[in-house]
Amino acid sequence: MTVEILARSENLLGAQVRGVDLRKPVSPQDVAAITQAINRHAVIVFPGQFITDEEQLVFSRQFGKLERRTSYARDKERIEHEEINDISNIDYENRLLTPGDRQRAMNDGNLLWHTDGTFKHIPSMLSMLHAREIPPEAGETEFADMRAAYDALPQKMKDELEDLIVEHSVYRSRSQVGFANFNDEVFARLPPVQQVMIRLHPGSGRKSLCLASHADYVIGWPVEKGRKLLQDLIVQATQPQFVYSHRWSVGDLVIWDNRCTMHRARPYDDLKHRRVMHRTTVQDIANTVELRYGKVPGLKSAQQ
C-alpha cells in the first residue's frame, strides 16, 4: 500500500500517515516519504499501530542514532531497552505512582512547554511516542510550531534575536515545578549547554525559534532580562494559531521534530488513571552552536 499523508492544511502543523504497518519492515521509499512529511508538517501521527518495543526500535533506527535514556528519578526501570524512555505514571511493578514519588514530581516538568533534549550538548532531533494506555479523558499533548511563530515576528525582532545564544539546563526546567532532587551522576552527565536562539531547519530551509522551559538565560545579558525575553517569546509562540492539540488513542505513534517545535503534556487525573507511553528519540547530528559557527573558543557561559 502506498503511503498517504493527510495534512490538516498545507501550512499547518500536523498530518496523519496512512498505508504503513509498523509491525513490518518499512521500505526506504516509505521512510523517505515519511521524512518529507516530517520536514513539512513537523508533527505526524500513525494511528492504530499496535507494535512491540522491538518493532518501535526497528522503525526508529531508520531515522538516525537513538539516544539512551537517563534515569533522573526512577529507582528501577520498568522497560528493558535503554533506548526507550518510560513516559508513564506507573512504577516498575506497574503500580500508579504515589503523591510523594520522585518520578511523579519529575513528570510535572512535562506540563511545561519544552523541546526534548535541548539541555544536552547534542540535542534531540525526532521524538517518537507510542500510546500503550491512555486516561479516559484529558492527557492530550499540545505542539507549537516554532517556524510559524518565527515567521510572525516583526523583522526588527528577528534581527535582534538572530545571533543570540542561550544556556539550557534540565535543572532550570525542573526547578520551575519544584523538583531539584538530582543525584551527582545526573549533574556530571548533564552540565548546562549552549544552543542558538534561531535555528535553520535543514529539512525545510525555514528558520525556527529555539526556546522552551530548559532555556535558562541569554548569554551576555543580565539573567532576568534574558528570562523575560524567553518567556515573552514562549507566550508569542504558543498562541492558538500556532498550536496543534493531539487527543491520544491507544496505538497512536506520534513523531515530532524537535528542531522546530515545542510541546507539553496536559493534566489528567494521574492518581486514578494510567497513562503509559513509550518514547524513542533520534539524536541530532551536532550542537546547534557548533552547527552554525563551528567551535567557538572562549564563548562565555555566564552572564556578563
Coordinates of C-alpha atoms in Angstrom, one line a residue:
M1 CA 0.0 0.0 0.0
T2 CA 1.2 3.5 -0.9
V3 CA 2.0 5.9 2.0
E4 CA -0.7 8.5 2.2
I5 CA -0.2 11.8 4.0
L6 CA -3.4 13.5 5.3
A7 CA -2.4 17.0 6.3
R8 CA -4.5 19.3 8.4
S9 CA -3.6 22.0 5.9
E10 CA -0.6 22.7 3.6
N11 CA 0.9 25.2 6.0
L12 CA -0.3 23.9 9.4
L13 CA 1.4 21.8 12.0
G14 CA 0.3 18.1 12.0
A15 CA -0.5 15.4 9.5
Q16 CA -1.8 11.8 9.6
V17 CA 0.0 8.9 7.9
R18 CA -1.9 6.1 6.4
G19 CA -0.8 3.0 4.5
V20 CA 2.1 1.9 6.8
D21 CA 2.1 -1.1 9.1
L22 CA 4.9 -0.6 11.6
R23 CA 4.9 -4.2 12.6
K24 CA 6.5 -4.9 9.2
P25 CA 9.8 -3.6 7.7
V26 CA 9.3 -0.1 6.2
S27 CA 10.9 0.4 2.8
P28 CA 13.5 3.1 2.1
Q29 CA 11.0 4.7 -0.2
D30 CA 8.4 4.9 2.6
V31 CA 11.0 6.2 5.0
A32 CA 11.8 9.0 2.5
A33 CA 8.1 9.9 2.2
I34 CA 7.7 9.9 6.0
T35 CA 10.8 12.1 6.3
Q36 CA 9.4 14.5 3.7
A37 CA 6.1 14.7 5.7
I38 CA 8.1 15.4 8.9
N39 CA 10.0 18.2 7.2
R40 CA 6.8 19.8 6.0
H41 CA 4.4 19.3 8.9
A42 CA 6.7 18.7 11.9
V43 CA 4.2 16.5 13.8
I44 CA 2.9 13.4 12.1
V45 CA 0.5 10.7 13.5
F46 CA 0.4 7.0 12.7
P47 CA -2.9 5.7 14.1
G48 CA -3.7 2.2 15.1
Q49 CA -0.1 0.9 15.4
F50 CA -0.1 -1.9 17.9
I51 CA 3.6 -2.5 18.0
T52 CA 6.1 -4.0 20.4
D53 CA 9.1 -2.2 21.8
E54 CA 11.3 -4.2 19.4
E55 CA 9.2 -3.1 16.4
Q56 CA 9.3 0.5 17.6
L57 CA 13.1 0.4 17.9
V58 CA 13.5 -1.1 14.4
F59 CA 11.4 1.6 12.9
S60 CA 13.0 4.4 14.9
R61 CA 16.6 3.4 13.9
Q62 CA 15.8 4.1 10.3
F63 CA 15.9 7.8 11.1
G64 CA 19.2 8.0 12.9
K65 CA 21.1 7.2 16.1
L66 CA 18.9 6.7 19.1
E67 CA 19.5 8.3 22.4
R68 CA 19.9 6.2 25.5
R69 CA 17.7 7.2 28.4
T70 CA 19.0 8.9 31.5
S71 CA 17.2 7.9 34.7
Y72 CA 16.5 11.1 36.7
A73 CA 14.2 9.9 39.4
R74 CA 13.2 6.2 38.9
D75 CA 14.7 3.8 41.4
K76 CA 14.3 0.9 39.0
E77 CA 13.3 0.9 35.3
R78 CA 10.2 -0.8 34.1
I79 CA 11.4 -1.1 30.4
E80 CA 14.3 -3.3 29.5
H81 CA 15.6 -1.4 26.5
E82 CA 17.9 1.5 27.2
E83 CA 16.8 3.3 24.1
I84 CA 13.2 3.5 25.2
N85 CA 12.1 6.2 27.7
D86 CA 9.2 5.4 30.0
I87 CA 6.8 8.3 29.8
S88 CA 4.2 7.0 32.2
N89 CA 2.7 7.3 35.7
I90 CA 3.4 3.8 36.8
D91 CA 6.4 2.2 38.5
Y92 CA 8.4 -0.9 37.7
E93 CA 5.8 -3.1 39.3
N94 CA 3.0 -1.5 37.2
R95 CA 1.5 0.4 40.1
L96 CA 0.4 4.0 39.9
L97 CA 2.9 6.5 41.2
T98 CA 2.0 7.8 44.6
P99 CA 1.8 11.5 45.5
G100 CA 5.3 11.6 47.1
D101 CA 7.0 9.6 44.4
R102 CA 10.1 11.4 42.9
Q103 CA 9.2 10.3 39.4
R104 CA 5.8 11.8 39.7
A105 CA 7.3 15.1 40.7
M106 CA 9.7 14.8 37.8
N107 CA 6.8 14.2 35.4
D108 CA 5.3 17.5 36.3
G109 CA 8.1 19.1 34.2
N110 CA 6.4 17.7 31.1
L111 CA 3.5 20.1 31.7
L112 CA 5.8 23.0 30.8
W113 CA 6.3 24.0 27.2
H114 CA 9.6 22.3 26.2
T115 CA 11.7 20.8 23.4
D116 CA 13.2 17.4 24.0
G117 CA 16.9 17.3 24.7
T118 CA 17.9 21.0 24.3
F119 CA 19.7 20.6 27.7
K120 CA 22.0 18.0 26.1
H121 CA 25.1 19.1 24.1
I122 CA 23.8 17.3 21.1
P123 CA 20.0 17.9 21.3
S124 CA 17.2 15.6 20.2
M125 CA 16.1 15.6 16.6
L126 CA 13.0 13.4 16.4
S127 CA 10.8 12.1 19.2
M128 CA 8.6 9.1 18.6
L129 CA 5.9 8.5 21.3
H130 CA 3.7 5.4 21.3
A131 CA 0.5 5.3 23.3
R132 CA 0.1 2.0 25.2
E133 CA -2.6 3.1 27.7
I134 CA -4.4 6.4 28.0
P135 CA -6.7 8.0 30.5
P136 CA -10.5 8.2 29.6
E137 CA -10.3 12.0 29.4
A138 CA -7.7 14.8 29.2
G139 CA -4.0 14.0 28.9
E140 CA -3.6 15.5 25.4
T141 CA -0.3 16.7 24.1
E142 CA 0.0 20.2 22.6
F143 CA 2.6 21.1 20.0
A144 CA 3.7 24.6 19.0
D145 CA 5.0 25.5 15.5
M146 CA 8.2 27.4 16.1
R147 CA 8.8 28.1 12.4
A148 CA 5.4 29.8 12.0
A149 CA 6.0 31.7 15.3
Y150 CA 9.3 33.0 14.0
D151 CA 7.7 34.0 10.7
A152 CA 5.2 36.1 12.5
L153 CA 7.8 38.2 14.4
P154 CA 8.5 41.7 13.2
Q155 CA 11.7 42.0 11.2
K156 CA 13.3 44.2 13.8
M157 CA 12.8 41.5 16.4
K158 CA 14.1 38.8 14.1
D159 CA 17.3 40.9 13.6
E160 CA 17.7 41.3 17.4
L161 CA 17.3 37.5 18.0
E162 CA 19.5 36.3 15.1
D163 CA 22.8 36.0 16.9
L164 CA 21.7 35.3 20.5
I165 CA 22.9 32.2 22.3
V166 CA 21.0 30.7 25.2
E167 CA 22.2 28.5 28.0
H168 CA 19.9 25.4 28.6
S169 CA 19.7 23.2 31.6
V170 CA 17.4 20.4 32.8
Y171 CA 17.8 21.9 36.3
R172 CA 16.2 25.1 35.1
S173 CA 13.0 23.4 33.8
R174 CA 12.6 21.1 36.8
S175 CA 13.2 23.8 39.3
Q176 CA 10.1 25.6 37.9
V177 CA 7.9 22.7 39.1
G178 CA 9.8 22.3 42.4
F179 CA 12.0 19.3 41.5
A180 CA 15.6 19.7 42.4
N181 CA 16.4 16.3 43.8
F182 CA 19.0 15.3 41.2
N183 CA 21.8 13.0 42.1
D184 CA 25.5 13.7 41.4
E185 CA 25.6 11.4 38.4
V186 CA 23.0 13.5 36.6
F187 CA 24.8 16.7 37.4
A188 CA 28.0 15.2 36.0
R189 CA 26.3 13.8 32.9
L190 CA 24.2 16.9 32.0
P191 CA 26.1 20.1 32.7
P192 CA 24.4 23.3 31.2
V193 CA 24.9 23.6 27.5
Q194 CA 24.5 26.4 24.9
Q195 CA 22.1 26.5 22.0
V196 CA 21.4 29.2 19.4
M197 CA 18.2 31.2 19.7
I198 CA 17.4 30.9 16.0
R199 CA 17.8 27.6 14.2
L200 CA 17.8 26.9 10.5
H201 CA 15.6 23.8 9.9
P202 CA 17.6 21.8 7.4
G203 CA 14.6 19.8 6.0
S204 CA 12.6 22.8 5.1
G205 CA 15.1 25.6 4.9
R206 CA 13.0 27.7 7.3
K207 CA 14.1 29.5 10.4
S208 CA 12.8 28.5 13.8
L209 CA 12.8 29.7 17.4
C210 CA 14.6 27.6 19.9
L211 CA 13.1 28.3 23.3
A212 CA 11.2 26.3 26.0
S213 CA 11.5 25.6 29.7
H214 CA 15.0 24.2 29.6
A215 CA 16.2 27.6 28.4
D216 CA 17.8 29.4 31.3
Y217 CA 19.3 32.7 30.2
V218 CA 20.7 34.6 27.2
I219 CA 24.5 34.6 27.1
G220 CA 25.8 38.2 27.6
W221 CA 22.6 39.5 29.1
P222 CA 21.6 40.0 32.7
V223 CA 19.8 36.8 33.8
E224 CA 16.4 38.3 34.5
K225 CA 16.3 40.3 31.3
G226 CA 17.1 37.2 29.3
R227 CA 14.5 35.2 31.1
K228 CA 11.8 37.8 30.4
L229 CA 12.6 37.7 26.7
L230 CA 12.4 33.9 26.7
Q231 CA 9.1 34.0 28.5
D232 CA 7.7 36.7 26.2
L233 CA 8.7 34.6 23.1
I234 CA 7.1 31.4 24.6
V235 CA 3.8 33.3 25.0
Q236 CA 4.1 34.6 21.4
A237 CA 4.9 31.1 20.1
T238 CA 2.0 29.3 21.8
Q239 CA -0.8 31.4 20.6
P240 CA -3.7 29.3 19.3
Q241 CA -2.9 29.7 15.6
F242 CA 0.5 28.1 16.2
V243 CA -0.7 25.1 18.3
Y244 CA -2.0 21.6 17.4
S245 CA -3.5 19.6 20.2
H246 CA -3.4 15.8 19.9
R247 CA -6.0 13.7 21.6
W248 CA -4.5 10.3 22.0
S249 CA -5.9 6.9 21.1
V250 CA -4.3 3.6 22.1
G251 CA -1.9 2.6 19.3
D252 CA -1.1 6.1 18.1
L253 CA 2.6 6.7 17.3
V254 CA 3.3 10.4 17.0
I255 CA 6.6 11.7 15.6
W256 CA 7.6 15.3 16.2
D257 CA 10.5 17.3 15.0
N258 CA 12.3 18.9 18.0
R259 CA 14.2 21.2 15.7
C260 CA 11.1 23.3 15.0
T261 CA 8.5 22.5 17.7
M262 CA 7.8 22.8 21.4
H263 CA 5.3 20.6 23.2
R264 CA 3.7 20.0 26.6
A265 CA 1.5 17.3 28.2
R266 CA -1.9 18.4 29.5
P267 CA -3.1 17.4 33.0
Y268 CA -5.2 14.4 33.8
D269 CA -6.1 12.5 37.0
D270 CA -2.8 10.7 37.3
L271 CA -3.6 9.3 40.8
K272 CA -6.6 7.5 39.4
H273 CA -5.9 6.7 35.7
R274 CA -2.9 5.2 33.9
R275 CA -1.1 6.9 31.0
V276 CA 1.6 4.7 29.6
M277 CA 3.7 5.9 26.7
H278 CA 7.0 4.5 25.3
R279 CA 9.3 7.0 23.6
T280 CA 12.3 6.6 21.3
T281 CA 14.4 9.6 20.5
V282 CA 16.6 10.2 17.4
Q283 CA 19.7 12.3 18.2
D284 CA 20.6 15.3 16.1
I285 CA 23.9 15.5 14.3
A286 CA 25.6 18.2 16.4
N287 CA 25.2 21.0 18.9
T288 CA 23.3 24.0 17.4
V289 CA 26.0 26.5 18.2
E290 CA 28.7 24.3 16.6
L291 CA 26.4 23.6 13.6
R292 CA 26.2 27.3 13.0
Y293 CA 29.6 28.7 14.0
G294 CA 31.9 25.7 14.5
K295 CA 33.8 25.6 17.7
V296 CA 33.8 28.9 19.5
P297 CA 36.8 29.1 21.8
G298 CA 36.2 31.4 24.8
L299 CA 32.4 31.7 24.5
K300 CA 31.3 32.7 27.9
S301 CA 28.8 30.6 29.7
A302 CA 27.9 33.1 32.4
Q303 CA 26.2 36.5 32.5
Q304 CA 28.3 39.5 31.6

